[in-house]
Short mmCIF file of C-alpha atoms and ligand atoms in Angstrom, two decimals:
data_model
loop_
_atom_site.label_atom_id
_atom_site.label_comp_id
_atom_site.label_asym_id
_atom_site.label_seq_id
_atom_site.Cartn_x
_atom_site.Cartn_y
_atom_site.Cartn_z
CA MET A 1 94.62 112.26 92.11
CA PRO A 2 95.49 111.47 95.72
CA GLN A 3 92.52 110.08 97.62
CA SER A 4 91.46 111.07 101.08
CA PRO A 5 92.60 108.87 103.98
CA SER A 6 91.32 105.36 103.76
CA LYS A 7 87.97 103.89 104.24
CA SER A 8 89.45 101.39 106.71
CA LYS A 9 90.39 103.69 109.59
CA THR A 10 91.14 101.82 112.76
CA PRO A 11 88.71 103.09 115.41
CA ASN A 12 91.27 103.35 118.22
CA ALA A 13 93.86 105.02 115.93
CA SER A 14 91.80 108.10 115.14
CA GLY A 15 93.60 111.22 116.21
CA GLN A 16 96.52 109.37 117.82
CA LYS A 17 99.77 111.12 117.09
CA ALA A 18 102.32 108.92 115.34
CA VAL A 19 105.84 110.19 114.68
CA VAL A 20 107.94 108.52 111.98
CA ILE A 21 111.66 109.29 112.22
CA GLY A 22 113.28 109.16 108.77
CA ALA A 23 111.94 110.32 105.41
CA GLY A 24 113.43 107.68 103.12
CA ILE A 25 111.42 105.20 101.06
CA ILE A 26 110.66 103.23 104.24
CA GLY A 27 109.61 106.22 106.36
CA VAL A 28 107.27 107.70 103.73
CA ASN A 29 105.64 104.32 103.05
CA VAL A 30 105.12 103.78 106.78
CA ALA A 31 103.71 107.29 107.16
CA LEU A 32 101.22 106.79 104.31
CA ALA A 33 100.08 103.43 105.67
CA LEU A 34 99.58 104.91 109.15
CA GLN A 35 97.53 107.76 107.68
CA ASP A 36 95.32 105.15 106.06
CA LYS A 37 94.61 103.71 109.51
CA GLY A 38 93.60 107.13 110.82
CA TYR A 39 96.76 108.20 112.66
CA ASP A 40 97.77 111.85 112.75
CA VAL A 41 101.29 111.44 111.34
CA THR A 42 104.38 113.65 111.49
CA ILE A 43 107.61 112.69 109.72
CA LEU A 44 110.87 113.96 111.20
CA ASP A 45 114.10 114.03 109.24
CA ARG A 46 117.37 115.82 109.87
CA GLY A 47 117.55 116.73 106.17
CA GLU A 48 115.36 116.91 103.08
CA PRO A 49 113.13 113.87 102.39
CA GLY A 50 114.55 111.21 100.11
CA MET A 51 118.21 112.20 100.28
CA GLY A 52 119.54 109.05 102.02
CA ALA A 53 120.06 105.63 100.44
CA SER A 54 116.67 106.06 98.79
CA PHE A 55 117.96 108.87 96.58
CA GLY A 56 120.28 107.15 94.15
CA ASN A 57 119.74 103.41 94.34
CA ALA A 58 119.57 101.15 91.29
CA GLY A 59 115.78 101.46 91.09
CA GLY A 60 115.02 97.73 90.99
CA ILE A 61 111.77 96.32 92.32
CA ALA A 62 113.79 93.19 92.86
CA VAL A 63 111.09 90.74 93.85
CA THR A 64 113.13 87.67 92.89
CA GLU A 65 116.00 88.41 95.29
CA CYS A 66 115.13 86.03 98.11
CA ALA A 67 118.63 84.53 98.17
CA PRO A 68 120.42 86.29 101.05
CA ILE A 69 123.77 88.07 100.64
CA ALA A 70 125.53 85.48 102.83
CA MET A 71 125.26 82.22 100.90
CA PRO A 72 126.93 78.83 101.43
CA GLY A 73 130.44 79.29 100.01
CA THR A 74 130.51 83.07 100.43
CA LEU A 75 133.45 82.77 102.82
CA MET A 76 135.47 80.91 100.15
CA ASN A 77 134.95 83.77 97.67
CA VAL A 78 135.95 86.57 100.05
CA PRO A 79 139.79 86.31 99.66
CA GLY A 80 139.48 86.48 95.84
CA TRP A 81 137.16 89.49 96.00
CA LEU A 82 139.44 91.30 98.45
CA MET A 83 142.52 90.76 96.22
CA ASP A 84 140.97 93.21 93.76
CA PRO A 85 140.85 96.58 95.55
CA LEU A 86 138.10 97.72 93.19
CA GLY A 87 136.28 94.37 93.07
CA PRO A 88 132.71 93.60 94.18
CA LEU A 89 133.63 93.59 97.89
CA SER A 90 136.05 95.87 99.69
CA VAL A 91 136.80 96.61 103.30
CA ARG A 92 138.09 99.76 104.97
CA TRP A 93 140.56 97.92 107.16
CA GLY A 94 140.46 100.49 109.96
CA TYR A 95 136.74 99.81 110.35
CA LEU A 96 137.08 96.02 110.43
CA PRO A 97 137.41 95.60 114.24
CA LYS A 98 134.18 97.57 114.74
CA MET A 99 132.41 95.44 112.18
CA LEU A 100 133.65 92.07 113.45
CA PRO A 101 130.50 91.17 115.44
CA TRP A 102 128.38 91.90 112.34
CA LEU A 103 130.69 89.83 110.15
CA LEU A 104 130.59 86.85 112.50
CA ARG A 105 126.79 86.92 112.43
CA PHE A 106 126.90 87.32 108.64
CA LEU A 107 129.02 84.18 108.34
CA ALA A 108 126.76 82.30 110.76
CA ALA A 109 123.83 83.20 108.49
CA SER A 110 125.54 81.59 105.48
CA SER A 111 125.03 77.97 106.56
CA LYS A 112 122.76 76.04 104.23
CA SER A 113 120.02 75.52 106.81
CA ARG A 114 119.95 79.23 107.71
CA VAL A 115 119.97 80.24 104.04
CA GLU A 116 117.00 77.99 103.30
CA GLN A 117 115.05 79.55 106.16
CA ILE A 118 116.07 83.15 105.38
CA ALA A 119 115.15 82.75 101.70
CA THR A 120 111.65 81.63 102.64
CA GLU A 121 111.30 84.54 105.07
CA LEU A 122 112.52 87.06 102.50
CA ALA A 123 110.25 85.55 99.85
CA ALA A 124 107.27 86.03 102.18
CA LEU A 125 107.95 89.79 101.95
CA LEU A 126 109.02 89.89 98.29
CA ASN A 127 106.07 87.87 97.01
CA ARG A 128 103.76 90.58 98.40
CA ALA A 129 105.74 93.55 97.01
CA TRP A 130 103.51 94.37 94.01
CA ASP A 131 100.26 93.64 95.86
CA ASP A 132 101.28 96.18 98.48
CA TYR A 133 102.81 98.72 96.08
CA ASP A 134 100.06 98.80 93.46
CA PRO A 135 97.43 100.57 95.59
CA VAL A 136 100.01 102.92 97.09
CA ILE A 137 101.41 104.05 93.74
CA ALA A 138 97.92 104.37 92.28
CA LYS A 139 96.83 106.53 95.22
CA ALA A 140 99.91 108.73 94.81
CA GLY A 141 99.19 109.02 91.08
CA LEU A 142 102.59 107.52 90.17
CA ALA A 143 101.59 104.28 88.41
CA ASP A 144 103.08 103.62 85.00
CA ALA A 145 104.68 107.03 84.76
CA VAL A 146 107.53 105.96 86.97
CA PHE A 147 107.11 102.22 87.62
CA LYS A 148 107.95 99.78 84.82
CA LYS A 149 107.13 96.09 85.17
CA GLU A 150 109.01 94.37 82.39
CA GLY A 151 111.28 91.96 84.26
CA ALA A 152 115.06 92.06 84.51
CA MET A 153 117.68 89.99 82.74
CA ALA A 154 120.69 88.43 84.47
CA VAL A 155 123.54 87.65 82.05
CA TYR A 156 126.43 85.18 82.34
CA ARG A 157 129.70 85.04 80.43
CA SER A 158 129.86 81.24 80.50
CA ASP A 159 127.67 78.24 81.22
CA ALA A 160 130.04 77.45 84.09
CA SER A 161 129.36 80.81 85.75
CA ARG A 162 125.60 80.26 85.27
CA ARG A 163 125.93 76.93 87.05
CA LYS A 164 127.44 78.70 90.08
CA ASP A 165 124.03 80.31 90.54
CA ASP A 166 122.13 77.03 90.24
CA TYR A 167 121.51 76.86 93.98
CA ALA A 168 120.22 80.43 94.14
CA SER A 169 117.92 79.74 91.17
CA ASP A 170 116.65 76.61 92.83
CA LEU A 171 115.99 78.55 96.06
CA ARG A 172 113.97 81.09 94.11
CA ARG A 173 111.91 78.53 92.26
CA ARG A 174 111.16 76.63 95.47
CA ASN A 175 109.95 79.89 97.00
CA GLY A 176 107.45 80.57 94.26
CA ILE A 177 109.57 83.04 92.28
CA LYS A 178 109.38 82.96 88.49
CA ILE A 179 112.64 82.80 86.53
CA ARG A 180 113.27 81.52 82.99
CA ASP A 181 116.56 80.44 81.41
CA LEU A 182 117.62 82.28 78.24
CA THR A 183 119.91 81.15 75.45
CA ARG A 184 122.74 83.24 73.99
CA ALA A 185 120.51 84.20 71.07
CA GLU A 186 117.64 85.25 73.34
CA VAL A 187 119.98 87.46 75.36
CA ARG A 188 121.12 89.12 72.11
CA ASP A 189 117.57 89.59 70.85
CA LEU A 190 116.38 91.12 74.11
CA GLU A 191 119.26 93.58 74.48
CA PRO A 192 121.07 94.02 71.15
CA ASP A 193 123.43 96.72 72.48
CA LEU A 194 125.11 94.30 74.91
CA ALA A 195 128.56 93.07 73.82
CA PRO A 196 128.30 89.53 72.35
CA ILE A 197 130.12 88.05 75.33
CA PHE A 198 127.28 86.34 77.15
CA SER A 199 126.65 82.66 76.73
CA CYS A 200 123.27 82.65 78.51
CA GLY A 201 120.94 84.55 80.77
CA VAL A 202 118.00 84.34 83.13
CA MET A 203 114.80 86.33 82.80
CA GLU A 204 113.58 87.42 86.24
CA GLU A 205 109.97 87.72 85.21
CA ASP A 206 108.37 89.79 87.94
CA TRP A 207 111.07 92.41 88.49
CA GLY A 208 110.23 96.00 87.92
CA ARG A 209 112.20 99.20 87.92
CA VAL A 210 111.48 102.82 88.69
CA LEU A 211 112.50 105.64 86.42
CA ASP A 212 113.89 107.68 89.31
CA PRO A 213 114.01 106.38 92.92
CA TYR A 214 114.09 109.93 94.31
CA LYS A 215 110.88 110.81 92.43
CA ILE A 216 109.17 107.82 94.03
CA VAL A 217 109.98 109.02 97.53
CA MET A 218 108.92 112.56 96.63
CA GLY A 219 105.70 111.36 94.95
CA LEU A 220 104.72 109.40 98.05
CA TYR A 221 105.81 112.26 100.30
CA LYS A 222 103.64 114.73 98.36
CA CYS A 223 100.66 112.38 98.68
CA PHE A 224 101.32 112.19 102.44
CA LEU A 225 101.33 116.01 102.70
CA ASP A 226 98.21 116.31 100.50
CA GLN A 227 96.43 114.00 102.95
CA GLY A 228 97.25 116.28 105.86
CA GLY A 229 100.59 114.78 106.91
CA LYS A 230 103.19 116.98 108.59
CA PHE A 231 106.97 117.18 108.23
CA GLU A 232 109.53 118.74 110.55
CA THR A 233 113.25 119.10 110.01
CA ALA A 234 114.72 117.63 113.18
CA GLU A 235 117.62 115.38 114.08
CA VAL A 236 116.50 113.04 116.83
CA THR A 237 119.12 112.12 119.42
CA ASP A 238 117.13 110.55 122.26
CA PHE A 239 113.72 110.12 123.83
CA VAL A 240 111.90 111.59 126.81
CA TYR A 241 110.19 109.06 129.07
CA ARG A 242 107.08 109.63 131.15
CA ASP A 243 105.68 106.90 133.41
CA GLY A 244 108.26 104.51 131.94
CA LYS A 245 107.09 105.09 128.35
CA PRO A 246 108.87 107.02 125.59
CA ARG A 247 106.64 110.03 124.98
CA ALA A 248 108.72 112.55 123.02
CA ALA A 249 111.64 112.69 120.60
CA MET A 250 114.52 114.93 121.70
CA THR A 251 116.25 116.82 118.93
CA THR A 252 119.65 118.44 118.51
CA SER A 253 118.03 121.84 118.79
CA GLY A 254 116.66 120.94 122.22
CA ASP A 255 113.02 120.51 121.12
CA GLN A 256 110.84 117.73 122.44
CA ILE A 257 108.39 116.42 119.85
CA THR A 258 105.64 114.49 121.59
CA PHE A 259 103.95 111.35 120.26
CA ASP A 260 101.59 108.57 121.20
CA THR A 261 103.52 106.11 119.03
CA VAL A 262 106.87 106.33 117.27
CA VAL A 263 108.52 104.46 114.37
CA VAL A 264 112.29 104.45 113.90
CA ALA A 265 112.92 104.37 110.12
CA CYS A 266 116.35 105.99 109.88
CA GLY A 267 117.90 103.48 107.48
CA ALA A 268 121.59 102.85 108.20
CA TRP A 269 121.47 105.37 111.07
CA SER A 270 118.80 103.54 113.08
CA LYS A 271 121.14 101.69 115.45
CA THR A 272 121.70 104.50 117.95
CA LEU A 273 118.02 105.32 118.33
CA ALA A 274 117.09 101.64 118.63
CA LYS A 275 119.62 101.31 121.45
CA ARG A 276 118.20 104.39 123.16
CA LEU A 277 114.85 102.62 123.08
CA GLY A 278 116.33 99.55 124.77
CA SER A 279 116.87 97.44 121.63
CA PRO A 280 120.54 97.08 120.68
CA VAL A 281 120.72 95.66 117.18
CA PRO A 282 123.54 94.46 114.87
CA LEU A 283 122.85 96.93 112.07
CA ASP A 284 125.71 98.14 109.88
CA THR A 285 126.10 99.50 106.40
CA GLU A 286 127.10 98.04 103.04
CA ARG A 287 128.11 101.11 101.09
CA GLY A 288 127.33 101.01 97.37
CA TYR A 289 128.38 103.11 94.37
CA ASN A 290 127.08 104.01 90.95
CA THR A 291 127.47 106.33 87.97
CA THR A 292 124.53 107.71 86.00
CA VAL A 293 125.21 108.88 82.46
CA PRO A 294 122.79 110.77 80.24
CA TYR A 295 121.49 108.92 77.20
CA HIS A 296 123.92 109.03 74.26
CA ASP A 297 123.96 106.00 71.93
CA ALA A 298 123.62 103.03 74.28
CA LYS A 299 120.11 101.64 74.77
CA LEU A 300 118.70 99.18 77.27
CA SER A 301 115.07 98.22 77.56
CA ARG A 302 115.17 96.64 81.01
CA MET A 303 117.48 96.21 84.00
CA VAL A 304 120.49 94.03 83.27
CA ILE A 305 122.25 92.18 86.09
CA CYS A 306 125.85 91.31 85.22
CA ALA A 307 126.13 88.26 87.44
CA ASP A 308 129.85 87.54 86.95
CA ASP A 309 130.92 91.02 88.03
CA SER A 310 128.14 91.75 90.56
CA PHE A 311 126.82 95.00 89.12
CA VAL A 312 123.61 96.17 87.50
CA MET A 313 122.66 98.60 84.76
CA THR A 314 119.29 100.37 84.90
CA PRO A 315 117.72 102.47 82.17
CA MET A 316 116.26 105.45 84.03
CA GLU A 317 114.56 108.68 83.11
CA MET A 318 117.79 110.70 83.33
CA GLY A 319 120.07 108.11 81.73
CA ILE A 320 121.68 104.74 82.38
CA ARG A 321 122.77 103.97 85.94
CA VAL A 322 125.67 101.53 86.38
CA GLY A 323 126.53 100.38 89.87
CA GLY A 324 126.51 97.98 92.78
CA ALA A 325 129.43 96.69 94.86
CA VAL A 326 129.71 96.41 98.60
CA GLU A 327 132.16 98.41 100.67
CA LEU A 328 132.34 97.70 104.39
CA GLY A 329 133.49 100.96 105.90
CA GLY A 330 130.93 102.41 108.28
CA LEU A 331 129.00 105.66 108.16
CA THR A 332 131.69 108.29 108.42
CA ALA A 333 134.53 107.49 105.97
CA ALA A 334 134.60 109.64 102.81
CA PRO A 335 133.44 107.95 99.58
CA ASN A 336 136.05 106.34 97.33
CA TYR A 337 134.68 107.18 93.90
CA ASP A 338 137.34 105.00 92.25
CA ARG A 339 134.86 102.25 93.02
CA ALA A 340 132.18 103.96 90.93
CA LYS A 341 134.72 104.43 88.13
CA ALA A 342 135.75 100.77 88.27
CA LEU A 343 132.11 99.67 87.98
CA PHE A 344 131.55 102.04 85.10
CA ALA A 345 134.58 100.63 83.27
CA LYS A 346 133.05 97.16 83.64
CA GLY A 347 129.77 98.60 82.34
CA LYS A 348 131.53 99.84 79.20
CA GLU A 349 132.94 96.36 78.59
CA VAL A 350 129.42 94.96 78.68
CA LEU A 351 127.62 97.84 76.94
CA PRO A 352 130.28 99.23 74.59
CA LYS A 353 128.27 102.26 73.44
CA LEU A 354 128.11 103.60 77.01
CA ASN A 355 129.51 107.11 77.06
CA GLY A 356 130.63 108.66 80.35
CA ASP A 357 130.16 112.28 79.26
CA GLY A 358 128.05 114.22 81.73
CA GLY A 359 127.95 111.35 84.23
CA THR A 360 127.40 111.78 87.97
CA GLU A 361 128.76 109.52 90.68
CA TRP A 362 126.98 108.61 93.90
CA MET A 363 127.56 106.60 97.05
CA GLY A 364 124.79 105.38 99.35
CA PHE A 365 124.58 103.59 102.71
CA ARG A 366 122.58 100.38 102.53
CA PRO A 367 121.13 99.64 105.98
CA SER A 368 122.15 96.03 106.42
CA MET A 369 121.41 93.31 108.93
CA PRO A 370 123.80 90.34 108.97
CA ASP A 371 121.01 87.91 107.99
CA SER A 372 119.77 90.11 105.07
CA LYS A 373 116.31 90.39 106.65
CA PRO A 374 114.84 93.75 107.60
CA VAL A 375 113.63 94.67 111.05
CA ILE A 376 109.85 95.21 110.86
CA SER A 377 108.92 94.98 114.48
CA LYS A 378 107.14 96.15 117.55
CA SER A 379 109.49 96.96 120.42
CA PRO A 380 109.80 94.15 122.97
CA ASN A 381 110.09 96.86 125.66
CA HIS A 382 107.51 99.51 124.81
CA GLN A 383 103.97 99.09 123.47
CA ASN A 384 104.17 102.38 121.55
CA VAL A 385 107.53 101.90 119.77
CA PHE A 386 108.05 100.30 116.34
CA PHE A 387 111.09 99.68 114.13
CA ALA A 388 111.32 99.66 110.32
CA PHE A 389 114.90 99.53 109.04
CA GLY A 390 117.68 97.21 107.88
CA HIS A 391 116.34 96.52 104.37
CA GLY A 392 119.85 96.23 102.92
CA HIS A 393 119.78 95.80 99.14
CA LEU A 394 115.97 95.69 99.01
CA GLY A 395 114.55 98.79 100.69
CA LEU A 396 112.91 100.21 97.60
CA THR A 397 111.38 96.82 96.80
CA MET A 398 110.03 96.28 100.31
CA GLY A 399 108.84 99.84 100.98
CA ALA A 400 105.09 99.41 100.63
CA THR A 401 105.07 96.00 102.31
CA THR A 402 106.94 97.43 105.30
CA GLY A 403 104.43 100.29 105.55
CA ARG A 404 101.51 97.90 105.44
CA LEU A 405 102.98 95.56 108.07
CA ILE A 406 103.99 98.31 110.50
CA SER A 407 100.52 99.84 110.25
CA ASP A 408 98.94 96.46 111.00
CA LEU A 409 101.26 95.93 113.98
CA MET A 410 100.58 99.40 115.35
CA SER A 411 96.82 99.20 115.00
CA GLY A 412 96.75 95.71 116.48
CA GLU A 413 95.31 94.13 113.34
CA GLU A 414 96.24 90.67 112.17
CA THR A 415 99.26 90.77 109.82
CA PRO A 416 99.00 88.82 106.55
CA ILE A 417 102.29 87.02 107.31
CA ASN A 418 104.03 85.76 110.42
CA MET A 419 106.18 88.63 111.75
CA THR A 420 108.45 86.57 114.03
CA PRO A 421 111.33 86.36 111.49
CA TYR A 422 111.65 90.17 111.32
CA ARG A 423 111.54 91.00 115.04
CA ILE A 424 114.22 93.30 116.39
CA ASN A 425 115.37 90.96 119.16
CA ARG A 426 116.05 87.93 116.94
CA PHE A 427 119.82 87.97 117.58
C1 FAD B 1 124.09 101.46 95.31
C2 FAD B 1 122.75 101.02 95.86
C3 FAD B 1 121.84 100.39 95.02
C4 FAD B 1 120.62 99.94 95.53
N1 FAD B 1 119.71 99.37 94.67
C5 FAD B 1 118.49 98.97 95.13
C6 FAD B 1 117.53 98.41 94.25
O1 FAD B 1 117.74 98.31 93.04
N2 FAD B 1 116.34 98.00 94.76
C7 FAD B 1 116.06 98.09 96.11
O2 FAD B 1 114.99 97.66 96.52
N3 FAD B 1 116.96 98.64 96.97
C8 FAD B 1 118.16 99.08 96.52
N4 FAD B 1 119.07 99.63 97.37
C9 FAD B 1 118.76 99.67 98.81
C10 FAD B 1 117.83 100.82 99.15
O3 FAD B 1 118.31 102.02 98.58
C11 FAD B 1 117.76 100.99 100.67
O4 FAD B 1 117.47 99.75 101.29
C12 FAD B 1 116.66 101.97 101.05
O5 FAD B 1 116.83 103.18 100.35
C13 FAD B 1 116.66 102.24 102.55
O6 FAD B 1 115.64 103.18 102.78
P1 FAD B 1 115.44 103.82 104.21
O7 FAD B 1 114.25 104.69 104.13
O8 FAD B 1 115.48 102.75 105.24
O9 FAD B 1 116.78 104.68 104.44
P2 FAD B 1 117.25 106.08 103.83
O10 FAD B 1 116.76 106.32 102.48
O11 FAD B 1 118.73 106.14 104.04
O12 FAD B 1 116.52 107.13 104.77
C14 FAD B 1 116.85 107.28 106.13
C15 FAD B 1 116.50 108.71 106.51
O13 FAD B 1 116.66 108.85 107.94
C16 FAD B 1 117.18 110.14 108.20
N5 FAD B 1 117.80 110.12 109.53
C17 FAD B 1 118.85 109.37 109.91
N6 FAD B 1 119.12 109.57 111.22
C18 FAD B 1 118.21 110.49 111.66
C19 FAD B 1 117.97 111.09 112.92
N7 FAD B 1 118.70 110.79 114.00
N8 FAD B 1 116.97 111.99 113.03
C20 FAD B 1 116.20 112.31 111.94
N9 FAD B 1 116.39 111.76 110.72
C21 FAD B 1 117.38 110.84 110.59
C22 FAD B 1 118.14 110.39 107.05
O14 FAD B 1 118.39 111.79 106.89
C23 FAD B 1 117.40 109.76 105.88
O15 FAD B 1 116.62 110.69 105.17
C24 FAD B 1 120.31 100.11 96.90
C25 FAD B 1 121.21 100.78 97.74
C26 FAD B 1 122.42 101.24 97.23
C27 FAD B 1 123.35 101.98 98.14
#
């Protein structure tokens, strides 16, 4: 049963009106955490809650993923990836000029010294993920019904391909993340339906998965409403200032929704509003694809990460989800579902009993910063403005932690970690 708002209300928060823009996994977690501090919270979204990137992601609570997307040597791999139009990375060439500043920062983030630092800063968030999620999911009554904590298994076709990940494994271990090497036989024993093509694997001990990412958002959203939270359908385009401070959100229908404090949590669409609030930010999107097929014969008991081909397979409530990939193409181009089909074909190679009948394809916009770190930040310009976006491949994983940290920042309490690495003006 949902509990009433927390015992630890912040005295000066009581009754203050906080508006959270965006009802994805980040927005609902932030809203719940602010309620706990005693804020009177309204979520605004231009559509239904949970229908953005948070709807159809791979469902991994990927607490071991502290290695950033830009790694030493990434640049060398790019030409090979791009040769395959349906490979793990593709670019909509018309969008490339717009994305160039992001790409240059992405490459700058791939130097060894930056990677070492970024991994430690990501691990500081990831190592808290379960501690922050556990009370939230218990309060929302979700617990074991939708969260599974049984680890994930990465698989490799050859020992040579495993060795390519040695540096990433080392980074993880040095940042306190538990991983365990698996032999060919152990891989077979753990997932007997996989094709016998893997020479070894890695058990990522503390991973979890959710049975349906959309249900998580909706479960948290329901808890928020049960605790007196409000929701309005509204597309925010700008802000109204009074005495130099943003005081209301302006919407496409001409309404002005007033607030004492505001949080921008619009995922991949946060850039425009951040700029309006005086904080230009190099946010872009890495589009990702997947196919979800109902259960037929193929069985998996945990998430499987196919490291050589950069895709994952997740057993979910409604079936097996196969997906991944990165497409750089901005927010407006139509999806190219051939990418979902190509990933599914690779899935069938790996899990031969997979059956595509009744499958559904999906594309989502990961909100990505060039250095793979989210923005969890107070505005440098306005005391009453906060930002929570840019979680890239890890928004589901970092949802509760982001909520907790934003609520600490807003209420002026000491945060459990140093927030400097995630500030909006770090570029
Ligand atoms: C294929 C794929 C697989 C993934 N797998 C995983 C995984 O296994 N584990 C993991 O941790 N993460 C994963 N992710 C990443 C994760 O899905 C995202 O990081 C996360 O969903 C981002 O959440 P969000 O709340 O920031 O954004 P969203 O869920 O996109 O929500 C943003 C919301 O803001 C609203 N909005 C936008 N602009 C406005 C506006 N102007 N006014 C009002 N409302 C607005 C939108 O309507 C939307 O509801 C994956 C992503 C993809 C695409």
